[in-house]
Tab-separated table of C-alpha atoms and ligand atoms in Angstrom:
chain	number	residue	atom	x	y	z
A	1	MET	CA	24.839	-18.405	-113.873
A	2	ASN	CA	24.164	-22.125	-115.315
A	3	ASP	CA	21.649	-21.627	-118.029
A	4	ARG	CA	21.797	-23.000	-120.946
A	5	VAL	CA	19.782	-24.193	-123.675
A	6	THR	CA	20.081	-27.185	-125.630
A	7	PRO	CA	21.791	-27.520	-129.478
A	8	ASP	CA	17.762	-27.996	-130.978
A	9	GLY	CA	16.401	-24.984	-129.015
A	10	LYS	CA	13.548	-27.107	-126.929
A	11	THR	CA	15.120	-27.277	-123.549
A	12	ALA	CA	16.327	-25.119	-121.288
A	13	TYR	CA	18.417	-26.521	-118.684
A	14	LEU	CA	20.111	-25.696	-115.664
A	15	GLU	CA	23.771	-27.585	-115.245
A	16	SER	CA	26.372	-27.849	-112.673
A	17	GLY	CA	29.756	-30.318	-111.755
A	18	SER	CA	30.493	-33.475	-113.005
A	19	GLY	CA	29.947	-37.160	-113.291
A	20	THR	CA	27.050	-39.575	-112.776
A	21	PRO	CA	24.236	-37.396	-114.190
A	22	LEU	CA	21.780	-36.290	-111.666
A	23	VAL	CA	18.661	-35.049	-113.154
A	24	LEU	CA	16.051	-33.004	-111.585
A	25	LEU	CA	12.014	-32.406	-112.653
A	26	HIS	CA	10.214	-29.249	-111.247
A	27	GLY	CA	6.793	-29.130	-109.524
A	28	PHE	CA	4.106	-27.545	-110.595
A	29	PRO	CA	3.874	-24.435	-111.978
A	30	LEU	CA	7.253	-23.753	-111.008
A	31	SER	CA	10.787	-24.481	-112.917
A	32	LYS	CA	14.147	-24.936	-113.264
A	33	ALA	CA	14.681	-22.616	-111.325
A	34	MET	CA	13.415	-24.558	-107.855
A	35	TRP	CA	16.066	-26.843	-108.180
A	36	GLN	CA	18.858	-23.894	-107.482
A	37	PRO	CA	19.978	-25.275	-104.069
A	38	GLN	CA	20.897	-28.361	-105.671
A	39	VAL	CA	22.908	-27.568	-108.552
A	40	ASP	CA	24.736	-25.364	-106.455
A	41	ALA	CA	25.622	-27.369	-103.418
A	42	LEU	CA	25.468	-31.096	-105.008
A	43	ALA	CA	27.697	-29.722	-108.237
A	44	HIS	CA	30.842	-31.116	-106.243
A	45	ALA	CA	29.034	-35.091	-106.465
A	46	ALA	CA	26.853	-35.430	-109.704
A	47	ARG	CA	26.548	-34.125	-112.947
A	48	VAL	CA	23.682	-31.313	-112.559
A	49	LEU	CA	21.169	-31.381	-114.629
A	50	ALA	CA	17.998	-29.672	-114.360
A	51	PRO	CA	15.492	-28.569	-117.406
A	52	ASP	CA	12.284	-27.071	-117.984
A	53	LEU	CA	10.206	-29.068	-118.417
A	54	PRO	CA	7.825	-28.542	-121.684
A	55	GLY	CA	6.225	-24.831	-122.451
A	56	PHE	CA	7.704	-23.738	-118.310
A	57	GLY	CA	10.520	-21.178	-118.279
A	58	GLY	CA	12.456	-21.270	-121.476
A	59	SER	CA	11.000	-24.829	-122.679
A	60	LYS	CA	9.331	-25.315	-125.789
A	61	ALA	CA	5.801	-26.310	-125.041
A	62	PHE	CA	4.318	-30.028	-125.818
A	63	ASP	CA	4.394	-30.883	-129.583
A	64	GLY	CA	1.220	-32.823	-129.207
A	65	THR	CA	-1.050	-33.743	-126.834
A	66	PRO	CA	0.082	-32.549	-122.958
A	67	SER	CA	0.718	-35.640	-120.216
A	68	THR	CA	3.444	-36.954	-118.348
A	69	ASP	CA	4.156	-39.705	-120.665
A	70	ALA	CA	5.723	-36.648	-122.982
A	71	MET	CA	7.337	-35.003	-120.582
A	72	ALA	CA	9.196	-37.731	-119.583
A	73	ASP	CA	9.419	-37.966	-123.067
A	74	ARG	CA	11.093	-34.883	-123.811
A	75	VAL	CA	14.030	-35.014	-120.883
A	76	VAL	CA	14.820	-38.046	-122.658
A	77	GLU	CA	14.872	-36.066	-126.184
A	78	PHE	CA	16.819	-33.184	-123.596
A	79	LEU	CA	19.214	-36.185	-122.658
A	80	ASP	CA	19.904	-36.983	-126.590
A	81	ALA	CA	20.456	-33.752	-127.289
A	82	LEU	CA	23.217	-33.848	-124.817
A	83	GLY	CA	24.567	-36.678	-126.007
A	84	ILE	CA	24.122	-38.486	-122.533
A	85	LYS	CA	24.036	-41.984	-123.049
A	86	GLU	CA	25.005	-43.897	-119.675
A	87	PRO	CA	22.191	-44.621	-117.620
A	88	VAL	CA	21.152	-41.225	-114.878
A	89	VAL	CA	19.782	-40.851	-111.708
A	90	VAL	CA	15.993	-39.137	-112.168
A	91	GLY	CA	15.012	-37.160	-109.484
A	92	GLY	CA	11.675	-35.300	-109.626
A	93	LEU	CA	9.486	-33.591	-106.762
A	94	SER	CA	5.991	-33.358	-107.288
A	95	MET	CA	4.695	-32.833	-110.555
A	96	GLY	CA	8.356	-34.039	-111.604
A	97	GLY	CA	8.108	-36.854	-109.058
A	98	TYR	CA	4.908	-38.179	-111.739
A	99	VAL	CA	7.330	-37.421	-114.463
A	100	THR	CA	9.492	-39.380	-113.105
A	101	LEU	CA	7.276	-42.294	-112.552
A	102	ALA	CA	6.523	-42.050	-116.443
A	103	PHE	CA	10.092	-42.644	-116.783
A	104	ALA	CA	10.888	-45.236	-115.058
A	105	ARG	CA	8.047	-47.230	-116.950
A	106	ARG	CA	8.872	-46.012	-120.903
A	107	HIS	CA	12.989	-45.575	-120.232
A	108	ALA	CA	13.677	-47.616	-117.822
A	109	SER	CA	17.032	-49.012	-119.522
A	110	ARG	CA	18.214	-45.469	-119.546
A	111	LEU	CA	18.290	-44.996	-115.397
A	112	ARG	CA	20.722	-46.223	-112.941
A	113	GLY	CA	18.637	-44.646	-109.776
A	114	LEU	CA	15.797	-42.842	-108.936
A	115	ILE	CA	14.488	-40.110	-106.028
A	116	LEU	CA	10.766	-39.493	-105.801
A	117	ALA	CA	10.422	-36.018	-103.684
A	118	ASP	CA	7.246	-35.262	-102.515
A	119	THR	CA	5.357	-36.634	-104.872
A	120	LYS	CA	2.853	-39.884	-105.363
A	121	ALA	CA	2.319	-42.472	-107.585
A	122	GLU	CA	-1.884	-42.466	-107.343
A	123	PRO	CA	-4.250	-40.643	-110.203
A	124	ASP	CA	-6.852	-37.985	-110.067
A	125	ASP	CA	-9.610	-39.442	-108.615
A	126	ALA	CA	-12.950	-38.112	-109.670
A	127	THR	CA	-13.046	-34.360	-107.599
A	128	GLY	CA	-9.295	-34.005	-108.566
A	129	LYS	CA	-9.833	-34.134	-111.689
A	130	ALA	CA	-12.966	-31.861	-110.994
A	131	ASN	CA	-10.557	-29.505	-109.359
A	132	ARG	CA	-8.193	-29.869	-112.705
A	133	ASP	CA	-10.786	-28.097	-115.067
A	134	LYS	CA	-11.290	-25.517	-112.340
A	135	ALA	CA	-8.057	-24.974	-112.370
A	136	ILE	CA	-7.562	-24.839	-115.797
A	137	ALA	CA	-10.312	-21.863	-115.925
A	138	LEU	CA	-9.144	-19.861	-113.405
A	139	ALA	CA	-5.664	-20.078	-115.638
A	140	GLN	CA	-7.582	-18.853	-118.393
A	141	SER	CA	-9.649	-15.957	-116.960
A	142	SER	CA	-6.924	-14.898	-113.850
A	143	GLY	CA	-2.809	-16.021	-115.149
A	144	SER	CA	-0.777	-18.503	-113.240
A	145	GLY	CA	-0.434	-15.886	-110.375
A	146	ALA	CA	-3.908	-17.014	-109.223
A	147	ILE	CA	-3.223	-20.555	-109.347
A	148	ILE	CA	-0.518	-20.018	-107.047
A	149	ASP	CA	-2.659	-18.023	-104.332
A	150	GLN	CA	-4.051	-20.548	-104.792
A	151	MET	CA	-1.614	-23.554	-103.742
A	152	MET	CA	0.531	-21.637	-101.404
A	153	PRO	CA	-1.462	-22.207	-97.641
A	154	ASN	CA	-0.292	-25.947	-99.410
A	155	LEU	CA	2.318	-25.460	-100.971
A	156	VAL	CA	5.681	-24.679	-97.873
A	157	GLY	CA	4.776	-26.996	-94.829
A	158	ARG	CA	3.440	-24.560	-91.647
A	159	ASP	CA	6.736	-24.291	-90.177
A	160	THR	CA	8.452	-22.833	-93.336
A	161	ALA	CA	6.100	-20.341	-93.469
A	162	ALA	CA	6.243	-19.416	-90.359
A	163	SER	CA	9.588	-18.889	-89.938
A	164	ARG	CA	11.113	-18.165	-93.516
A	165	PRO	CA	8.644	-16.510	-95.777
A	166	GLU	CA	11.354	-15.870	-98.355
A	167	VAL	CA	10.293	-19.190	-99.712
A	168	ALA	CA	6.931	-18.938	-100.531
A	169	GLU	CA	7.568	-15.722	-101.889
A	170	GLU	CA	10.626	-17.288	-104.261
A	171	LEU	CA	8.113	-19.593	-105.524
A	172	ARG	CA	5.563	-17.095	-105.688
A	173	THR	CA	7.633	-15.591	-108.054
A	174	ILE	CA	8.866	-18.759	-109.756
A	175	ALA	CA	5.250	-19.570	-110.410
A	176	SER	CA	3.819	-15.857	-111.993
A	177	ALA	CA	6.650	-16.211	-114.287
A	178	GLN	CA	4.792	-18.964	-116.222
A	179	THR	CA	2.423	-18.139	-118.912
A	180	PRO	CA	-1.218	-19.574	-118.265
A	181	ALA	CA	-0.542	-21.626	-121.821
A	182	ALA	CA	1.961	-23.537	-119.578
A	183	VAL	CA	0.009	-24.365	-116.361
A	184	VAL	CA	-2.409	-24.633	-118.583
A	185	ASP	CA	-0.903	-27.527	-120.149
A	186	ALA	CA	0.713	-28.951	-117.998
A	187	LEU	CA	-3.243	-29.007	-115.495
A	188	LYS	CA	-4.390	-31.738	-118.317
A	189	ALA	CA	-1.315	-33.644	-118.337
A	190	LEU	CA	-1.550	-33.870	-114.356
A	191	ARG	CA	-5.551	-34.370	-114.585
A	192	ASP	CA	-4.733	-37.228	-117.014
A	193	ARG	CA	-1.383	-39.207	-115.812
A	194	PRO	CA	-1.597	-42.709	-115.145
A	195	ASP	CA	-1.770	-44.803	-112.536
A	196	ALA	CA	1.597	-45.264	-111.900
A	197	ARG	CA	0.915	-47.463	-108.621
A	198	PRO	CA	1.264	-51.006	-111.122
A	199	GLY	CA	4.535	-49.952	-112.069
A	200	LEU	CA	6.217	-49.650	-109.070
A	201	ARG	CA	7.055	-53.383	-108.779
A	202	ALA	CA	8.867	-53.057	-111.880
A	203	ILE	CA	11.177	-50.283	-110.586
A	204	SER	CA	14.957	-52.706	-110.066
A	205	VAL	CA	17.390	-49.102	-110.010
A	206	PRO	CA	17.876	-48.417	-106.564
A	207	THR	CA	15.400	-46.188	-105.274
A	208	LEU	CA	15.153	-42.922	-102.650
A	209	VAL	CA	11.718	-41.522	-101.819
A	210	ILE	CA	11.320	-38.035	-99.953
A	211	VAL	CA	9.285	-36.572	-97.877
A	212	GLY	CA	8.445	-33.648	-96.475
A	213	GLU	CA	7.501	-34.233	-92.438
A	214	GLN	CA	4.715	-31.241	-92.869
A	215	ASP	CA	3.597	-32.163	-97.014
A	216	THR	CA	-0.147	-31.230	-96.930
A	217	LEU	CA	-0.347	-31.926	-101.065
A	218	THR	CA	1.523	-35.133	-100.866
A	219	PRO	CA	1.282	-36.173	-97.994
A	220	PRO	CA	4.088	-38.521	-96.052
A	221	ALA	CA	1.435	-41.889	-96.301
A	222	LYS	CA	2.085	-41.549	-100.219
A	223	SER	CA	5.705	-41.777	-100.158
A	224	GLU	CA	5.384	-44.482	-97.936
A	225	GLU	CA	3.081	-46.650	-100.130
A	226	ILE	CA	5.331	-45.741	-103.278
A	227	ALA	CA	8.188	-47.047	-100.714
A	228	ARG	CA	6.582	-49.813	-100.100
A	229	GLY	CA	6.009	-50.610	-103.754
A	230	VAL	CA	9.613	-50.479	-105.086
A	231	SER	CA	11.370	-53.029	-104.181
A	232	GLY	CA	14.386	-51.741	-101.922
A	233	ALA	CA	13.757	-48.219	-101.721
A	234	ARG	CA	14.544	-45.910	-99.591
A	235	LEU	CA	12.219	-43.171	-97.193
A	236	VAL	CA	13.366	-40.435	-95.371
A	237	THR	CA	11.061	-37.878	-94.065
A	238	ILE	CA	12.469	-34.486	-93.398
A	239	PRO	CA	11.306	-32.862	-90.285
A	240	GLY	CA	9.357	-29.372	-90.705
A	241	ALA	CA	9.516	-28.919	-94.084
A	242	GLY	CA	6.332	-29.548	-96.445
A	243	HIS	CA	5.565	-29.748	-99.904
A	244	VAL	CA	8.990	-28.230	-101.184
A	245	ALA	CA	11.514	-30.271	-99.155
A	246	ASN	CA	14.225	-29.442	-101.589
A	247	MET	CA	13.858	-25.248	-101.266
A	248	GLU	CA	12.667	-25.639	-97.042
A	249	ALA	CA	15.015	-27.783	-95.788
A	250	THR	CA	18.053	-27.635	-98.423
A	251	ASP	CA	20.406	-29.259	-96.297
A	252	LYS	CA	18.470	-32.001	-95.137
A	253	PHE	CA	17.229	-33.034	-98.634
A	254	ASN	CA	21.231	-32.234	-100.640
A	255	SER	CA	22.056	-34.486	-97.447
A	256	ALA	CA	19.676	-37.545	-98.568
A	257	VAL	CA	20.915	-37.363	-102.304
A	258	LEU	CA	24.214	-37.142	-101.057
A	259	GLU	CA	24.022	-40.524	-99.822
A	260	PHE	CA	22.818	-42.065	-101.992
A	261	LEU	CA	24.454	-40.842	-104.454
A	262	LYS	CA	27.417	-42.805	-102.781
A	263	GLN	CA	25.547	-46.144	-102.020
A	264	ILE	CA	24.818	-46.032	-106.467
A	265	GLU	CA	28.768	-45.420	-106.725
B	2	MLT	C1	3.205	-30.122	-107.709
B	2	MLT	O1	3.290	-29.203	-106.969
B	2	MLT	O2	3.939	-30.501	-109.359
B	2	MLT	C2	1.653	-29.954	-108.010
B	2	MLT	O3	1.216	-29.678	-106.764
B	2	MLT	C3	1.401	-31.807	-107.772
B	2	MLT	C4	-0.422	-32.183	-108.280
B	2	MLT	O4	-0.679	-30.918	-108.058
B	2	MLT	O5	-0.739	-32.861	-108.696
């Protein structure tokens, strides 16, 4: 198994391959484990690194107030801890995408390329923020299993739900292993995240946007908005996949990433 911890003891991560660093940031309320299919399949094309975001998996909790900016800063600490100075490709799915956008705004000089999967640039509206507060109360009273139960109907696409129930089971296993404290901190970070739309125009590195056609949590229109906003971005829509496109349609997701990596070599 390729499960590791940085020398500073803060970040647990998966690693495979060599060459251009490709840093993959997981969604909520998951962990690095969701990237196992990419860690396995992309090793021949990149140095694949999948860290646990603060509090998730084996990583230490936030040092201060939880935020997507602090998550992005922790990714930089992660790179520094591994001595990675060259610009990296950062890819994130959903919450990982919010962190990727924060990374692009705060640490542009460390970037070589961006992959934004099943995510959106807009912040939570008032209803969204109120729902985060309800979810915080639920996580505190009933744990992370209750959160994943609530999300599950929207997490995988209808085709995956019908034909590959093991994907939902795997997601449930990953989510149920997360502590309520990690889930609550992340919900606060998600609730309070900034509007990333104004920053899209400033992104100057090659950008790949990927979305599952059946994603109902961050539907294709949200990815289209990102792709319109980032100059030269390429949009790949994956038929038959939902919100967790990398696990639902692994081959198509990986092909899109491999093609992107070839283009930026
Ligand atoms: C995720 O998949 O990371 C979450 O659905 C993101 C969100 O709740 O905004």
